[in-house]
Amino acid sequence: MEQVSPTTRGRRKDVGKRDAIILAARALFLERGFAGTSMECLAGVAHVSKATLYSHFADKNALYRAIIEDKVMDYRLADFSELLCGDMRRDLELIAVSLQDLLFDDEAVAMVRMVISEARQQSPLVKIFEEAGPGRVFARIADYFESCKQRGELGLGCPHDEASLFTDLVIGHRKFMRVLMNIEKVPKAAARKKNAHEAVSTFLALKKH
């Protein structure tokens, strides 16, 4: 049986409190908006003291960044090296499916809607969202194409350009915008997998010409 030292026990307790804070913040930010949510209210909903809250997150900006980073990690897109097998088509399909799943996650869609509404007020959330979410994922995809280029895969060009083309194909901006506007429902898992497969096939076909 594992021996739990006071230090380990305290660390686990802290992780539990952090998770409670993140969970409360996700719900409150989406319900009340970023500006309408106070740190005091967050502490109350998370059932932690304000001292505990501030020991984990210096301010709401830091808390919001953690929420976005955690969401990216949920879909293994912060570091997807564990997903890869070395076969480019299979690797790209794994990345594309994860990206589709993240993109059409109900909470992620709600977060994008919130960021769009905040953008009108020159909110710092927009920059935080880009850095911790889309920008972070894009950088990892560009890194992947850089490693493919170094191996001489398909005569790839600039990794940044390849990542731009790939993500544009995977995201399907028209469908995503229709989901954001509640014109279409979030595509089901089978449809997302099909979309990912078609995006990868199109990308690889373009690279052969």
JSON list of C-alpha atoms in Angstrom, two decimals, residues 33-206:
[
{"chain": "A", "resi": 33, "resn": "GLY", "atom": "CA", "xyz": [-19.09, 36.62, -18.47]},
{"chain": "A", "resi": 34, "resn": "PHE", "atom": "CA", "xyz": [-15.52, 37.46, -17.53]},
{"chain": "A", "resi": 35, "resn": "ALA", "atom": "CA", "xyz": [-16.23, 41.00, -16.31]},
{"chain": "A", "resi": 36, "resn": "GLY", "atom": "CA", "xyz": [-19.28, 39.84, -14.37]},
{"chain": "A", "resi": 37, "resn": "THR", "atom": "CA", "xyz": [-17.35, 37.27, -12.33]},
{"chain": "A", "resi": 38, "resn": "SER", "atom": "CA", "xyz": [-15.41, 38.38, -9.26]},
{"chain": "A", "resi": 39, "resn": "MET", "atom": "CA", "xyz": [-12.62, 36.50, -7.52]},
{"chain": "A", "resi": 40, "resn": "GLU", "atom": "CA", "xyz": [-14.72, 36.61, -4.34]},
{"chain": "A", "resi": 41, "resn": "CYS", "atom": "CA", "xyz": [-17.61, 34.93, -6.11]},
{"chain": "A", "resi": 42, "resn": "LEU", "atom": "CA", "xyz": [-15.24, 32.33, -7.59]},
{"chain": "A", "resi": 43, "resn": "ALA", "atom": "CA", "xyz": [-13.89, 31.48, -4.15]},
{"chain": "A", "resi": 44, "resn": "GLY", "atom": "CA", "xyz": [-17.41, 31.02, -2.82]},
{"chain": "A", "resi": 45, "resn": "VAL", "atom": "CA", "xyz": [-18.57, 28.74, -5.61]},
{"chain": "A", "resi": 46, "resn": "ALA", "atom": "CA", "xyz": [-15.34, 26.70, -5.47]},
{"chain": "A", "resi": 47, "resn": "HIS", "atom": "CA", "xyz": [-15.67, 26.43, -1.66]},
{"chain": "A", "resi": 48, "resn": "VAL", "atom": "CA", "xyz": [-12.16, 27.74, -1.05]},
{"chain": "A", "resi": 49, "resn": "SER", "atom": "CA", "xyz": [-10.86, 30.77, 0.80]},
{"chain": "A", "resi": 50, "resn": "LYS", "atom": "CA", "xyz": [-9.75, 33.83, -1.12]},
{"chain": "A", "resi": 51, "resn": "ALA", "atom": "CA", "xyz": [-6.24, 33.18, 0.18]},
{"chain": "A", "resi": 52, "resn": "THR", "atom": "CA", "xyz": [-6.31, 29.71, -1.36]},
{"chain": "A", "resi": 53, "resn": "LEU", "atom": "CA", "xyz": [-7.68, 31.07, -4.61]},
{"chain": "A", "resi": 54, "resn": "TYR", "atom": "CA", "xyz": [-4.92, 33.68, -4.88]},
{"chain": "A", "resi": 55, "resn": "SER", "atom": "CA", "xyz": [-2.28, 31.12, -3.97]},
{"chain": "A", "resi": 56, "resn": "HIS", "atom": "CA", "xyz": [-3.21, 29.24, -7.15]},
{"chain": "A", "resi": 57, "resn": "PHE", "atom": "CA", "xyz": [-4.06, 32.16, -9.46]},
{"chain": "A", "resi": 58, "resn": "ALA", "atom": "CA", "xyz": [-2.81, 35.73, -9.16]},
{"chain": "A", "resi": 59, "resn": "ASP", "atom": "CA", "xyz": [-5.85, 37.16, -10.95]},
{"chain": "A", "resi": 60, "resn": "LYS", "atom": "CA", "xyz": [-8.71, 36.32, -13.31]},
{"chain": "A", "resi": 61, "resn": "ASN", "atom": "CA", "xyz": [-6.44, 36.56, -16.34]},
{"chain": "A", "resi": 62, "resn": "ALA", "atom": "CA", "xyz": [-4.17, 33.82, -14.96]},
{"chain": "A", "resi": 63, "resn": "LEU", "atom": "CA", "xyz": [-7.21, 31.71, -14.15]},
{"chain": "A", "resi": 64, "resn": "TYR", "atom": "CA", "xyz": [-8.66, 32.15, -17.63]},
{"chain": "A", "resi": 65, "resn": "ARG", "atom": "CA", "xyz": [-5.32, 31.20, -19.20]},
{"chain": "A", "resi": 66, "resn": "ALA", "atom": "CA", "xyz": [-5.26, 28.01, -17.09]},
{"chain": "A", "resi": 67, "resn": "ILE", "atom": "CA", "xyz": [-8.77, 27.12, -18.26]},
{"chain": "A", "resi": 68, "resn": "ILE", "atom": "CA", "xyz": [-7.77, 27.40, -21.93]},
{"chain": "A", "resi": 69, "resn": "GLU", "atom": "CA", "xyz": [-4.51, 25.52, -21.40]},
{"chain": "A", "resi": 70, "resn": "ASP", "atom": "CA", "xyz": [-6.34, 22.71, -19.59]},
{"chain": "A", "resi": 71, "resn": "LYS", "atom": "CA", "xyz": [-8.88, 22.44, -22.40]},
{"chain": "A", "resi": 72, "resn": "VAL", "atom": "CA", "xyz": [-6.09, 22.06, -24.96]},
{"chain": "A", "resi": 73, "resn": "MET", "atom": "CA", "xyz": [-4.45, 19.42, -22.77]},
{"chain": "A", "resi": 74, "resn": "ASP", "atom": "CA", "xyz": [-7.75, 17.54, -22.47]},
{"chain": "A", "resi": 75, "resn": "TYR", "atom": "CA", "xyz": [-7.47, 16.74, -26.18]},
{"chain": "A", "resi": 76, "resn": "ARG", "atom": "CA", "xyz": [-3.71, 16.04, -26.05]},
{"chain": "A", "resi": 77, "resn": "LEU", "atom": "CA", "xyz": [-2.91, 18.91, -28.40]},
{"chain": "A", "resi": 78, "resn": "ALA", "atom": "CA", "xyz": [-0.43, 20.68, -26.14]},
{"chain": "A", "resi": 79, "resn": "ASP", "atom": "CA", "xyz": [2.00, 17.84, -26.81]},
{"chain": "A", "resi": 80, "resn": "PHE", "atom": "CA", "xyz": [0.67, 15.18, -29.16]},
{"chain": "A", "resi": 81, "resn": "SER", "atom": "CA", "xyz": [3.96, 13.31, -29.56]},
{"chain": "A", "resi": 82, "resn": "GLU", "atom": "CA", "xyz": [2.42, 10.34, -27.73]},
{"chain": "A", "resi": 83, "resn": "LEU", "atom": "CA", "xyz": [-0.27, 10.11, -30.41]},
{"chain": "A", "resi": 84, "resn": "LEU", "atom": "CA", "xyz": [2.16, 9.77, -33.30]},
{"chain": "A", "resi": 85, "resn": "CYS", "atom": "CA", "xyz": [3.25, 6.51, -34.92]},
{"chain": "A", "resi": 86, "resn": "GLY", "atom": "CA", "xyz": [5.61, 7.75, -37.64]},
{"chain": "A", "resi": 87, "resn": "ASP", "atom": "CA", "xyz": [3.25, 7.26, -40.58]},
{"chain": "A", "resi": 88, "resn": "MET", "atom": "CA", "xyz": [2.40, 10.71, -41.87]},
{"chain": "A", "resi": 89, "resn": "ARG", "atom": "CA", "xyz": [-1.19, 9.98, -42.97]},
{"chain": "A", "resi": 90, "resn": "ARG", "atom": "CA", "xyz": [-2.05, 8.27, -39.72]},
{"chain": "A", "resi": 91, "resn": "ASP", "atom": "CA", "xyz": [-0.32, 10.96, -37.68]},
{"chain": "A", "resi": 92, "resn": "LEU", "atom": "CA", "xyz": [-2.17, 13.75, -39.48]},
{"chain": "A", "resi": 93, "resn": "GLU", "atom": "CA", "xyz": [-5.49, 11.97, -39.06]},
{"chain": "A", "resi": 94, "resn": "LEU", "atom": "CA", "xyz": [-4.88, 11.57, -35.31]},
{"chain": "A", "resi": 95, "resn": "ILE", "atom": "CA", "xyz": [-4.04, 15.27, -35.04]},
{"chain": "A", "resi": 96, "resn": "ALA", "atom": "CA", "xyz": [-7.00, 16.25, -37.21]},
{"chain": "A", "resi": 97, "resn": "VAL", "atom": "CA", "xyz": [-9.49, 14.19, -35.16]},
{"chain": "A", "resi": 98, "resn": "SER", "atom": "CA", "xyz": [-8.19, 15.68, -31.91]},
{"chain": "A", "resi": 99, "resn": "LEU", "atom": "CA", "xyz": [-8.41, 19.17, -33.39]},
{"chain": "A", "resi": 100, "resn": "GLN", "atom": "CA", "xyz": [-11.98, 18.58, -34.60]},
{"chain": "A", "resi": 101, "resn": "ASP", "atom": "CA", "xyz": [-12.96, 17.18, -31.19]},
{"chain": "A", "resi": 102, "resn": "LEU", "atom": "CA", "xyz": [-11.50, 20.23, -29.43]},
{"chain": "A", "resi": 103, "resn": "LEU", "atom": "CA", "xyz": [-12.99, 22.67, -31.90]},
{"chain": "A", "resi": 104, "resn": "PHE", "atom": "CA", "xyz": [-16.52, 21.30, -31.51]},
{"chain": "A", "resi": 105, "resn": "ASP", "atom": "CA", "xyz": [-16.36, 20.64, -27.78]},
{"chain": "A", "resi": 106, "resn": "ASP", "atom": "CA", "xyz": [-19.52, 22.32, -26.40]},
{"chain": "A", "resi": 107, "resn": "GLU", "atom": "CA", "xyz": [-17.59, 24.24, -23.77]},
{"chain": "A", "resi": 108, "resn": "ALA", "atom": "CA", "xyz": [-14.91, 25.28, -26.27]},
{"chain": "A", "resi": 109, "resn": "VAL", "atom": "CA", "xyz": [-17.59, 26.64, -28.62]},
{"chain": "A", "resi": 110, "resn": "ALA", "atom": "CA", "xyz": [-19.08, 28.62, -25.72]},
{"chain": "A", "resi": 111, "resn": "MET", "atom": "CA", "xyz": [-15.62, 29.98, -24.86]},
{"chain": "A", "resi": 112, "resn": "VAL", "atom": "CA", "xyz": [-15.11, 31.18, -28.44]},
{"chain": "A", "resi": 113, "resn": "ARG", "atom": "CA", "xyz": [-18.49, 32.94, -28.34]},
{"chain": "A", "resi": 114, "resn": "MET", "atom": "CA", "xyz": [-17.47, 34.65, -25.09]},
{"chain": "A", "resi": 115, "resn": "VAL", "atom": "CA", "xyz": [-14.12, 35.78, -26.53]},
{"chain": "A", "resi": 116, "resn": "ILE", "atom": "CA", "xyz": [-15.87, 37.23, -29.58]},
{"chain": "A", "resi": 117, "resn": "SER", "atom": "CA", "xyz": [-18.19, 39.24, -27.34]},
{"chain": "A", "resi": 118, "resn": "GLU", "atom": "CA", "xyz": [-15.25, 40.44, -25.24]},
{"chain": "A", "resi": 119, "resn": "ALA", "atom": "CA", "xyz": [-13.28, 41.49, -28.34]},
{"chain": "A", "resi": 120, "resn": "ARG", "atom": "CA", "xyz": [-15.50, 44.55, -28.77]},
{"chain": "A", "resi": 121, "resn": "GLN", "atom": "CA", "xyz": [-14.22, 45.90, -25.45]},
{"chain": "A", "resi": 122, "resn": "GLN", "atom": "CA", "xyz": [-10.51, 45.48, -26.23]},
{"chain": "A", "resi": 123, "resn": "SER", "atom": "CA", "xyz": [-10.42, 42.76, -23.59]},
{"chain": "A", "resi": 124, "resn": "PRO", "atom": "CA", "xyz": [-7.09, 41.10, -22.69]},
{"chain": "A", "resi": 125, "resn": "LEU", "atom": "CA", "xyz": [-8.97, 37.81, -22.97]},
{"chain": "A", "resi": 126, "resn": "VAL", "atom": "CA", "xyz": [-8.57, 37.80, -26.73]},
{"chain": "A", "resi": 127, "resn": "LYS", "atom": "CA", "xyz": [-4.76, 37.74, -26.53]},
{"chain": "A", "resi": 128, "resn": "ILE", "atom": "CA", "xyz": [-4.82, 35.19, -23.69]},
{"chain": "A", "resi": 129, "resn": "PHE", "atom": "CA", "xyz": [-7.18, 32.95, -25.64]},
{"chain": "A", "resi": 130, "resn": "GLU", "atom": "CA", "xyz": [-5.03, 33.10, -28.76]},
{"chain": "A", "resi": 131, "resn": "GLU", "atom": "CA", "xyz": [-1.77, 32.44, -26.91]},
{"chain": "A", "resi": 132, "resn": "ALA", "atom": "CA", "xyz": [-3.05, 29.62, -24.69]},
{"chain": "A", "resi": 133, "resn": "GLY", "atom": "CA", "xyz": [-5.40, 28.03, -27.22]},
{"chain": "A", "resi": 134, "resn": "PRO", "atom": "CA", "xyz": [-5.25, 28.36, -31.02]},
{"chain": "A", "resi": 135, "resn": "GLY", "atom": "CA", "xyz": [-1.74, 29.82, -31.07]},
{"chain": "A", "resi": 136, "resn": "ARG", "atom": "CA", "xyz": [-0.37, 27.05, -28.88]},
{"chain": "A", "resi": 137, "resn": "VAL", "atom": "CA", "xyz": [-1.96, 24.29, -30.94]},
{"chain": "A", "resi": 138, "resn": "PHE", "atom": "CA", "xyz": [-0.83, 25.90, -34.20]},
{"chain": "A", "resi": 139, "resn": "ALA", "atom": "CA", "xyz": [2.76, 26.09, -32.94]},
{"chain": "A", "resi": 140, "resn": "ARG", "atom": "CA", "xyz": [2.74, 22.36, -32.12]},
{"chain": "A", "resi": 141, "resn": "ILE", "atom": "CA", "xyz": [1.40, 21.53, -35.59]},
{"chain": "A", "resi": 142, "resn": "ALA", "atom": "CA", "xyz": [4.05, 23.73, -37.20]},
{"chain": "A", "resi": 143, "resn": "ASP", "atom": "CA", "xyz": [6.68, 21.90, -35.13]},
{"chain": "A", "resi": 144, "resn": "TYR", "atom": "CA", "xyz": [5.34, 18.62, -36.46]},
{"chain": "A", "resi": 145, "resn": "PHE", "atom": "CA", "xyz": [5.67, 19.81, -40.06]},
{"chain": "A", "resi": 146, "resn": "GLU", "atom": "CA", "xyz": [9.18, 21.04, -39.31]},
{"chain": "A", "resi": 147, "resn": "SER", "atom": "CA", "xyz": [10.15, 17.51, -38.21]},
{"chain": "A", "resi": 148, "resn": "CYS", "atom": "CA", "xyz": [8.48, 16.07, -41.33]},
{"chain": "A", "resi": 149, "resn": "LYS", "atom": "CA", "xyz": [10.39, 18.51, -43.54]},
{"chain": "A", "resi": 150, "resn": "GLN", "atom": "CA", "xyz": [13.66, 17.51, -41.93]},
{"chain": "A", "resi": 151, "resn": "ARG", "atom": "CA", "xyz": [12.85, 13.88, -42.81]},
{"chain": "A", "resi": 152, "resn": "GLY", "atom": "CA", "xyz": [12.15, 14.89, -46.41]},
{"chain": "A", "resi": 153, "resn": "GLU", "atom": "CA", "xyz": [8.44, 14.04, -46.28]},
{"chain": "A", "resi": 154, "resn": "LEU", "atom": "CA", "xyz": [6.56, 15.01, -49.46]},
{"chain": "A", "resi": 155, "resn": "GLY", "atom": "CA", "xyz": [8.85, 17.93, -50.22]},
{"chain": "A", "resi": 156, "resn": "LEU", "atom": "CA", "xyz": [7.10, 20.09, -47.65]},
{"chain": "A", "resi": 157, "resn": "GLY", "atom": "CA", "xyz": [7.64, 23.83, -47.73]},
{"chain": "A", "resi": 158, "resn": "CYS", "atom": "CA", "xyz": [7.61, 26.36, -44.90]},
{"chain": "A", "resi": 159, "resn": "PRO", "atom": "CA", "xyz": [6.27, 24.58, -41.77]},
{"chain": "A", "resi": 160, "resn": "HIS", "atom": "CA", "xyz": [4.21, 27.66, -40.84]},
{"chain": "A", "resi": 161, "resn": "ASP", "atom": "CA", "xyz": [2.55, 27.70, -44.27]},
{"chain": "A", "resi": 162, "resn": "GLU", "atom": "CA", "xyz": [1.92, 23.95, -44.16]},
{"chain": "A", "resi": 163, "resn": "ALA", "atom": "CA", "xyz": [0.36, 24.27, -40.71]},
{"chain": "A", "resi": 164, "resn": "SER", "atom": "CA", "xyz": [-1.86, 27.10, -41.96]},
{"chain": "A", "resi": 165, "resn": "LEU", "atom": "CA", "xyz": [-3.10, 25.06, -44.90]},
{"chain": "A", "resi": 166, "resn": "PHE", "atom": "CA", "xyz": [-3.63, 21.96, -42.79]},
{"chain": "A", "resi": 167, "resn": "THR", "atom": "CA", "xyz": [-5.54, 23.70, -40.00]},
{"chain": "A", "resi": 168, "resn": "ASP", "atom": "CA", "xyz": [-7.70, 25.61, -42.48]},
{"chain": "A", "resi": 169, "resn": "LEU", "atom": "CA", "xyz": [-8.70, 22.33, -44.11]},
{"chain": "A", "resi": 170, "resn": "VAL", "atom": "CA", "xyz": [-9.37, 20.62, -40.80]},
{"chain": "A", "resi": 171, "resn": "ILE", "atom": "CA", "xyz": [-11.34, 23.43, -39.19]},
{"chain": "A", "resi": 172, "resn": "GLY", "atom": "CA", "xyz": [-13.68, 24.08, -42.10]},
{"chain": "A", "resi": 173, "resn": "HIS", "atom": "CA", "xyz": [-14.41, 27.70, -41.24]},
{"chain": "A", "resi": 174, "resn": "ARG", "atom": "CA", "xyz": [-17.88, 27.82, -42.82]},
{"chain": "A", "resi": 175, "resn": "LYS", "atom": "CA", "xyz": [-19.16, 24.92, -40.73]},
{"chain": "A", "resi": 176, "resn": "PHE", "atom": "CA", "xyz": [-17.51, 26.26, -37.60]},
{"chain": "A", "resi": 177, "resn": "MET", "atom": "CA", "xyz": [-19.08, 29.69, -38.10]},
{"chain": "A", "resi": 178, "resn": "ARG", "atom": "CA", "xyz": [-22.49, 28.11, -38.60]},
{"chain": "A", "resi": 179, "resn": "VAL", "atom": "CA", "xyz": [-22.05, 26.20, -35.34]},
{"chain": "A", "resi": 180, "resn": "LEU", "atom": "CA", "xyz": [-20.98, 29.41, -33.55]},
{"chain": "A", "resi": 181, "resn": "MET", "atom": "CA", "xyz": [-24.13, 31.14, -34.81]},
{"chain": "A", "resi": 182, "resn": "ASN", "atom": "CA", "xyz": [-26.34, 28.20, -33.79]},
{"chain": "A", "resi": 183, "resn": "ILE", "atom": "CA", "xyz": [-27.33, 27.61, -37.40]},
{"chain": "A", "resi": 184, "resn": "GLU", "atom": "CA", "xyz": [-25.96, 24.07, -37.26]},
{"chain": "A", "resi": 185, "resn": "LYS", "atom": "CA", "xyz": [-25.51, 21.66, -34.40]},
{"chain": "A", "resi": 186, "resn": "VAL", "atom": "CA", "xyz": [-22.10, 20.41, -33.32]},
{"chain": "A", "resi": 187, "resn": "PRO", "atom": "CA", "xyz": [-21.18, 17.51, -35.64]},
{"chain": "A", "resi": 188, "resn": "LYS", "atom": "CA", "xyz": [-21.25, 14.07, -34.05]},
{"chain": "A", "resi": 189, "resn": "ALA", "atom": "CA", "xyz": [-18.10, 12.00, -33.53]},
{"chain": "A", "resi": 190, "resn": "ALA", "atom": "CA", "xyz": [-18.53, 9.99, -36.75]},
{"chain": "A", "resi": 191, "resn": "ALA", "atom": "CA", "xyz": [-18.94, 13.17, -38.79]},
{"chain": "A", "resi": 192, "resn": "ARG", "atom": "CA", "xyz": [-15.90, 14.76, -37.16]},
{"chain": "A", "resi": 193, "resn": "LYS", "atom": "CA", "xyz": [-13.80, 11.69, -37.94]},
{"chain": "A", "resi": 194, "resn": "LYS", "atom": "CA", "xyz": [-15.01, 11.76, -41.57]},
{"chain": "A", "resi": 195, "resn": "ASN", "atom": "CA", "xyz": [-14.21, 15.48, -41.83]},
{"chain": "A", "resi": 196, "resn": "ALA", "atom": "CA", "xyz": [-10.73, 14.87, -40.45]},
{"chain": "A", "resi": 197, "resn": "HIS", "atom": "CA", "xyz": [-10.08, 12.03, -42.91]},
{"chain": "A", "resi": 198, "resn": "GLU", "atom": "CA", "xyz": [-11.22, 14.17, -45.87]},
{"chain": "A", "resi": 199, "resn": "ALA", "atom": "CA", "xyz": [-9.11, 17.13, -44.73]},
{"chain": "A", "resi": 200, "resn": "VAL", "atom": "CA", "xyz": [-5.98, 14.97, -44.50]},
{"chain": "A", "resi": 201, "resn": "SER", "atom": "CA", "xyz": [-6.67, 13.35, -47.89]},
{"chain": "A", "resi": 202, "resn": "THR", "atom": "CA", "xyz": [-7.06, 16.79, -49.48]},
{"chain": "A", "resi": 203, "resn": "PHE", "atom": "CA", "xyz": [-3.88, 18.08, -47.83]},
{"chain": "A", "resi": 204, "resn": "LEU", "atom": "CA", "xyz": [-1.80, 15.10, -48.96]},
{"chain": "A", "resi": 205, "resn": "ALA", "atom": "CA", "xyz": [-3.23, 15.28, -52.48]},
{"chain": "A", "resi": 206, "resn": "LEU", "atom": "CA", "xyz": [-2.21, 18.93, -52.71]}
]
